[in-house]
Amino acid sequence: MVAREYDFWLLDLDGTLIDIEPTYVRSVFDRVSDRLGREFTEYESEIIWHGLGGSRDAQLREWGIDPLNFWDAFHSIEDPQLRAEHTFLYDDAAFVADLDCPVGLVTHCQQFLTDPVIDQLGIRDWFDTVVCCDEQLGWKPDPAPIEYAMADMGVEQASRGILAGDGSSDIGAAWNTGLDAIHVERHDPHRRNQCVLGDYRVSSFDELWSNAGQVAEYTD
């Protein structure tokens, strides 16, 4: 069983353990469009929300949008409680509650949005630490947020750990910190338009247990 092979687990939040109703995403981007005077298609909204193209800031710049202006508008529009009410927990994420080792959450979701979501879903007690990346701490794939979480959990550097996430930044953060990585693909890979490598490749965490750890590695 994969869980027994590791001394600690770290997990991403959005797109990994939880997701949000598409109607909410659309409503947010409609309002961002009004603020910026630039319409976002449904596909563009999906790309940015889920980070399907890799770096969100790089993608915004490619479209000629200043990331600072975008995120200022985005975060000023979002209602934390409304977002929490439109968020759901993936069924296969329930295994986290049963992990018998230190468990941490490392997310790009900001603290004012993360707190209402994990409280609404009743999963705060799943984690020994909750780390929200920011400009001061750094952003995945930078190892700094991962190292911060490990230190907060009291995990020794020599311990064997694993990080699970849905994006390339999660895998990069794991490898940059010397951890194994699980890429959980919640979307059609053709919509991502890139190959995300990982030590394990799954579309559901259930596959980790059904295959007793013998999960296919990305090779394409």
mmCIF file of C-alpha atoms in Angstrom:
data_model
loop_
_atom_site.group_PDB
_atom_site.id
_atom_site.type_symbol
_atom_site.label_atom_id
_atom_site.label_comp_id
_atom_site.label_asym_id
_atom_site.label_seq_id
_atom_site.Cartn_x
_atom_site.Cartn_y
_atom_site.Cartn_z
ATOM 1 C CA MET A 1 0.000 0.000 0.000
ATOM 2 C CA VAL A 2 1.500 3.326 -1.069
ATOM 3 C CA ALA A 3 0.633 5.139 2.175
ATOM 4 C CA ARG A 4 2.769 2.769 4.252
ATOM 5 C CA GLU A 5 5.876 3.525 2.224
ATOM 6 C CA TYR A 6 6.098 7.144 3.386
ATOM 7 C CA ASP A 7 6.847 8.911 6.660
ATOM 8 C CA PHE A 8 4.697 11.924 5.759
ATOM 9 C CA TRP A 9 2.329 13.235 3.074
ATOM 10 C CA LEU A 10 1.847 16.677 1.572
ATOM 11 C CA LEU A 11 -1.088 17.533 -0.672
ATOM 12 C CA ASP A 12 -2.280 20.318 -2.907
ATOM 13 C CA LEU A 13 -5.863 21.491 -2.376
ATOM 14 C CA ASP A 14 -7.713 22.807 -5.466
ATOM 15 C CA GLY A 15 -8.048 20.214 -8.195
ATOM 16 C CA THR A 16 -6.450 17.572 -5.987
ATOM 17 C CA LEU A 17 -8.711 17.107 -2.956
ATOM 18 C CA ILE A 18 -11.463 19.558 -3.861
ATOM 19 C CA ASP A 19 -12.982 21.299 -6.840
ATOM 20 C CA ILE A 20 -15.595 23.916 -7.562
ATOM 21 C CA GLU A 21 -18.838 24.003 -9.482
ATOM 22 C CA PRO A 22 -18.260 25.287 -13.049
ATOM 23 C CA THR A 23 -21.072 27.829 -12.732
ATOM 24 C CA TYR A 24 -19.178 29.568 -9.935
ATOM 25 C CA VAL A 25 -15.984 29.739 -12.006
ATOM 26 C CA ARG A 26 -17.935 31.229 -14.905
ATOM 27 C CA SER A 27 -19.552 33.853 -12.672
ATOM 28 C CA VAL A 28 -16.175 34.948 -11.291
ATOM 29 C CA PHE A 29 -14.595 35.296 -14.708
ATOM 30 C CA ASP A 30 -17.601 37.201 -16.031
ATOM 31 C CA ARG A 31 -17.057 39.787 -13.310
ATOM 32 C CA VAL A 32 -13.287 39.840 -13.885
ATOM 33 C CA SER A 33 -14.034 40.462 -17.575
ATOM 34 C CA ASP A 34 -16.161 43.470 -16.617
ATOM 35 C CA ARG A 35 -13.360 44.853 -14.438
ATOM 36 C CA LEU A 36 -10.576 44.376 -16.999
ATOM 37 C CA GLY A 37 -12.562 45.066 -20.152
ATOM 38 C CA ARG A 38 -11.403 41.765 -21.593
ATOM 39 C CA GLU A 39 -13.709 38.784 -22.104
ATOM 40 C CA PHE A 40 -12.556 35.320 -21.032
ATOM 41 C CA THR A 41 -13.856 32.299 -22.891
ATOM 42 C CA GLU A 42 -14.979 29.220 -20.998
ATOM 43 C CA TYR A 43 -11.775 27.440 -22.036
ATOM 44 C CA GLU A 44 -9.559 30.353 -20.961
ATOM 45 C CA SER A 45 -11.340 30.451 -17.613
ATOM 46 C CA GLU A 46 -10.690 26.736 -17.160
ATOM 47 C CA ILE A 47 -7.010 27.145 -18.102
ATOM 48 C CA ILE A 48 -6.431 29.847 -15.482
ATOM 49 C CA TRP A 49 -8.616 28.421 -12.726
ATOM 50 C CA HIS A 50 -7.075 24.938 -12.890
ATOM 51 C CA GLY A 51 -3.609 25.965 -14.044
ATOM 52 C CA LEU A 52 -3.836 23.596 -16.994
ATOM 53 C CA GLY A 53 -1.182 25.442 -18.973
ATOM 54 C CA GLY A 54 1.405 25.505 -16.179
ATOM 55 C CA SER A 55 2.272 28.941 -14.814
ATOM 56 C CA ARG A 56 -0.866 31.061 -14.647
ATOM 57 C CA ASP A 57 1.099 34.311 -14.721
ATOM 58 C CA ALA A 58 3.009 33.212 -17.812
ATOM 59 C CA GLN A 59 -0.269 32.315 -19.515
ATOM 60 C CA LEU A 60 -1.799 35.675 -18.642
ATOM 61 C CA ARG A 61 1.220 37.503 -20.055
ATOM 62 C CA GLU A 62 0.959 35.426 -23.234
ATOM 63 C CA TRP A 63 -2.580 36.777 -23.608
ATOM 64 C CA GLY A 64 -1.364 40.323 -23.021
ATOM 65 C CA ILE A 65 -2.837 40.594 -19.507
ATOM 66 C CA ASP A 66 -0.848 42.019 -16.605
ATOM 67 C CA PRO A 67 -0.928 39.349 -13.854
ATOM 68 C CA LEU A 68 -0.984 41.914 -11.038
ATOM 69 C CA ASN A 69 -4.051 43.617 -12.482
ATOM 70 C CA PHE A 70 -5.733 40.279 -13.050
ATOM 71 C CA TRP A 71 -5.177 38.925 -9.528
ATOM 72 C CA ASP A 72 -6.139 42.228 -7.910
ATOM 73 C CA ALA A 73 -9.463 42.059 -9.759
ATOM 74 C CA PHE A 74 -9.882 38.345 -9.168
ATOM 75 C CA HIS A 75 -9.363 38.470 -5.409
ATOM 76 C CA SER A 76 -11.426 41.637 -4.926
ATOM 77 C CA ILE A 77 -14.375 39.925 -6.593
ATOM 78 C CA GLU A 78 -14.344 36.593 -4.790
ATOM 79 C CA ASP A 79 -16.613 36.056 -1.796
ATOM 80 C CA PRO A 80 -14.864 33.473 0.440
ATOM 81 C CA GLN A 81 -18.061 32.062 1.912
ATOM 82 C CA LEU A 82 -19.773 31.856 -1.471
ATOM 83 C CA ARG A 83 -16.785 30.035 -2.890
ATOM 84 C CA ALA A 84 -16.861 27.602 0.033
ATOM 85 C CA GLU A 85 -20.544 26.882 -0.562
ATOM 86 C CA HIS A 86 -19.841 25.997 -4.213
ATOM 87 C CA THR A 87 -16.862 23.755 -3.416
ATOM 88 C CA PHE A 88 -17.040 19.969 -3.228
ATOM 89 C CA LEU A 89 -14.715 17.250 -1.947
ATOM 90 C CA TYR A 90 -13.647 14.464 -4.275
ATOM 91 C CA ASP A 91 -14.839 11.084 -2.972
ATOM 92 C CA ASP A 92 -11.403 9.514 -3.396
ATOM 93 C CA ALA A 93 -9.843 12.193 -1.158
ATOM 94 C CA ALA A 94 -11.290 10.525 1.945
ATOM 95 C CA PHE A 95 -8.140 8.418 2.365
ATOM 96 C CA VAL A 96 -6.342 11.478 3.772
ATOM 97 C CA ALA A 97 -8.354 11.250 6.994
ATOM 98 C CA ASP A 98 -6.993 7.731 7.583
ATOM 99 C CA LEU A 99 -3.289 8.449 7.024
ATOM 100 C CA ASP A 100 -1.352 7.462 10.118
ATOM 101 C CA CYS A 101 1.516 9.903 9.702
ATOM 102 C CA PRO A 102 2.078 13.677 9.547
ATOM 103 C CA VAL A 103 -0.039 15.242 6.791
ATOM 104 C CA GLY A 104 0.250 18.760 5.418
ATOM 105 C CA LEU A 105 -1.576 20.951 2.936
ATOM 106 C CA VAL A 106 0.390 23.278 0.634
ATOM 107 C CA THR A 107 -1.801 25.371 -1.627
ATOM 108 C CA HIS A 108 -1.641 28.399 -3.906
ATOM 109 C CA CYS A 109 -5.142 29.263 -2.686
ATOM 110 C CA GLN A 110 -4.892 32.306 -0.445
ATOM 111 C CA GLN A 111 -5.557 32.077 3.290
ATOM 112 C CA PHE A 112 -8.773 34.125 3.194
ATOM 113 C CA LEU A 113 -10.210 31.617 0.692
ATOM 114 C CA THR A 114 -8.635 28.425 2.072
ATOM 115 C CA ASP A 115 -9.927 28.771 5.628
ATOM 116 C CA PRO A 116 -13.668 28.983 4.792
ATOM 117 C CA VAL A 117 -13.361 26.134 2.276
ATOM 118 C CA ILE A 118 -11.687 23.592 4.549
ATOM 119 C CA ASP A 119 -13.975 24.568 7.431
ATOM 120 C CA GLN A 120 -17.087 24.261 5.245
ATOM 121 C CA LEU A 121 -15.972 20.787 4.134
ATOM 122 C CA GLY A 122 -14.981 19.757 7.670
ATOM 123 C CA ILE A 123 -11.471 18.644 6.722
ATOM 124 C CA ARG A 124 -9.265 20.955 8.798
ATOM 125 C CA ASP A 125 -8.453 18.161 11.240
ATOM 126 C CA TRP A 126 -7.025 16.087 8.382
ATOM 127 C CA PHE A 127 -3.913 18.256 8.381
ATOM 128 C CA ASP A 128 -1.098 18.899 10.822
ATOM 129 C CA THR A 129 -0.238 22.081 8.957
ATOM 130 C CA VAL A 130 -1.900 24.269 6.320
ATOM 131 C CA VAL A 131 0.492 26.387 4.244
ATOM 132 C CA CYS A 132 -0.796 29.008 1.810
ATOM 133 C CA CYS A 133 1.846 30.157 -0.651
ATOM 134 C CA ASP A 134 2.427 33.886 -1.106
ATOM 135 C CA GLU A 135 5.028 36.311 -2.426
ATOM 136 C CA GLN A 136 7.012 36.179 0.810
ATOM 137 C CA LEU A 137 7.039 32.403 1.218
ATOM 138 C CA GLY A 138 7.247 31.533 -2.461
ATOM 139 C CA TRP A 139 5.158 29.585 -4.958
ATOM 140 C CA LYS A 140 5.387 25.986 -6.067
ATOM 141 C CA PRO A 141 7.577 24.643 -7.760
ATOM 142 C CA ASP A 142 9.836 26.611 -5.406
ATOM 143 C CA PRO A 143 10.738 24.165 -2.611
ATOM 144 C CA ALA A 144 10.451 26.858 0.102
ATOM 145 C CA PRO A 145 6.713 26.323 0.870
ATOM 146 C CA ILE A 146 7.275 22.560 1.025
ATOM 147 C CA GLU A 147 10.250 22.949 3.343
ATOM 148 C CA TYR A 148 8.208 25.327 5.515
ATOM 149 C CA ALA A 149 5.426 22.751 5.818
ATOM 150 C CA MET A 150 7.911 20.004 6.668
ATOM 151 C CA ALA A 151 9.481 22.135 9.379
ATOM 152 C CA ASP A 152 6.063 23.003 10.809
ATOM 153 C CA MET A 153 5.202 19.298 10.992
ATOM 154 C CA GLY A 154 8.535 18.515 12.652
ATOM 155 C CA VAL A 155 9.543 16.237 9.795
ATOM 156 C CA GLU A 156 13.234 15.432 9.495
ATOM 157 C CA GLN A 157 14.943 16.057 6.160
ATOM 158 C CA ALA A 158 15.974 12.405 5.992
ATOM 159 C CA SER A 159 12.354 11.229 6.246
ATOM 160 C CA ARG A 160 10.742 9.763 3.150
ATOM 161 C CA GLY A 161 7.834 11.892 1.998
ATOM 162 C CA ILE A 162 5.457 12.256 -0.916
ATOM 163 C CA LEU A 163 3.500 15.153 -2.388
ATOM 164 C CA ALA A 164 0.282 14.769 -4.374
ATOM 165 C CA GLY A 165 -1.086 17.414 -6.709
ATOM 166 C CA ASP A 166 -2.860 18.011 -9.985
ATOM 167 C CA GLY A 167 -0.403 20.441 -11.585
ATOM 168 C CA SER A 168 3.135 20.536 -12.910
ATOM 169 C CA SER A 169 4.065 23.026 -10.182
ATOM 170 C CA ASP A 170 3.169 20.431 -7.548
ATOM 171 C CA ILE A 171 5.369 17.788 -9.157
ATOM 172 C CA GLY A 172 8.202 20.281 -9.539
ATOM 173 C CA ALA A 173 7.918 21.319 -5.893
ATOM 174 C CA ALA A 174 8.081 17.692 -4.789
ATOM 175 C CA TRP A 175 11.152 16.884 -6.855
ATOM 176 C CA ASN A 176 12.874 20.157 -5.961
ATOM 177 C CA THR A 177 12.518 19.140 -2.301
ATOM 178 C CA GLY A 178 13.627 15.541 -2.830
ATOM 179 C CA LEU A 179 10.150 14.030 -2.391
ATOM 180 C CA ASP A 180 8.261 11.526 -4.505
ATOM 181 C CA ALA A 181 5.316 12.915 -6.444
ATOM 182 C CA ILE A 182 1.811 11.800 -7.390
ATOM 183 C CA HIS A 183 0.120 13.526 -10.302
ATOM 184 C CA VAL A 184 -3.651 13.126 -10.075
ATOM 185 C CA GLU A 185 -5.207 14.087 -13.398
ATOM 186 C CA ARG A 186 -8.724 15.424 -12.880
ATOM 187 C CA HIS A 187 -9.091 16.778 -16.424
ATOM 188 C CA ASP A 188 -8.908 15.570 -19.991
ATOM 189 C CA PRO A 189 -5.123 15.517 -20.667
ATOM 190 C CA HIS A 190 -5.734 16.903 -24.164
ATOM 191 C CA ARG A 191 -7.119 20.102 -22.611
ATOM 192 C CA ARG A 192 -3.917 20.501 -20.594
ATOM 193 C CA ASN A 193 -1.763 20.584 -23.746
ATOM 194 C CA GLN A 194 1.305 19.423 -21.854
ATOM 195 C CA CYS A 195 2.698 16.265 -20.318
ATOM 196 C CA VAL A 196 3.056 16.293 -16.529
ATOM 197 C CA LEU A 197 5.614 13.798 -15.246
ATOM 198 C CA GLY A 198 5.364 12.108 -11.861
ATOM 199 C CA ASP A 199 6.469 9.082 -9.866
ATOM 200 C CA TYR A 200 2.836 7.968 -9.928
ATOM 201 C CA ARG A 201 0.139 8.703 -12.505
ATOM 202 C CA VAL A 202 -3.493 8.347 -11.427
ATOM 203 C CA SER A 203 -6.885 9.745 -12.305
ATOM 204 C CA SER A 204 -8.166 8.842 -8.825
ATOM 205 C CA PHE A 205 -6.379 8.168 -5.549
ATOM 206 C CA ASP A 206 -8.306 4.891 -5.404
ATOM 207 C CA GLU A 207 -5.885 3.570 -8.032
ATOM 208 C CA LEU A 208 -3.036 3.807 -5.530
ATOM 209 C CA TRP A 209 -4.648 1.248 -3.287
ATOM 210 C CA SER A 210 -6.113 -1.029 -5.960
ATOM 211 C CA ASN A 211 -2.687 -1.403 -7.584
ATOM 212 C CA ALA A 212 -0.782 -1.656 -4.289
ATOM 213 C CA GLY A 213 1.599 1.064 -5.353
ATOM 214 C CA GLN A 214 2.270 -0.307 -8.835
ATOM 215 C CA VAL A 215 0.830 2.746 -10.560
ATOM 216 C CA ALA A 216 2.080 3.705 -14.003
ATOM 217 C CA GLU A 217 4.735 6.375 -14.257
ATOM 218 C CA TYR A 218 4.388 9.025 -16.935
ATOM 219 C CA THR A 219 6.523 8.007 -19.871
ATOM 220 C CA ASP A 220 5.052 10.015 -22.762
#
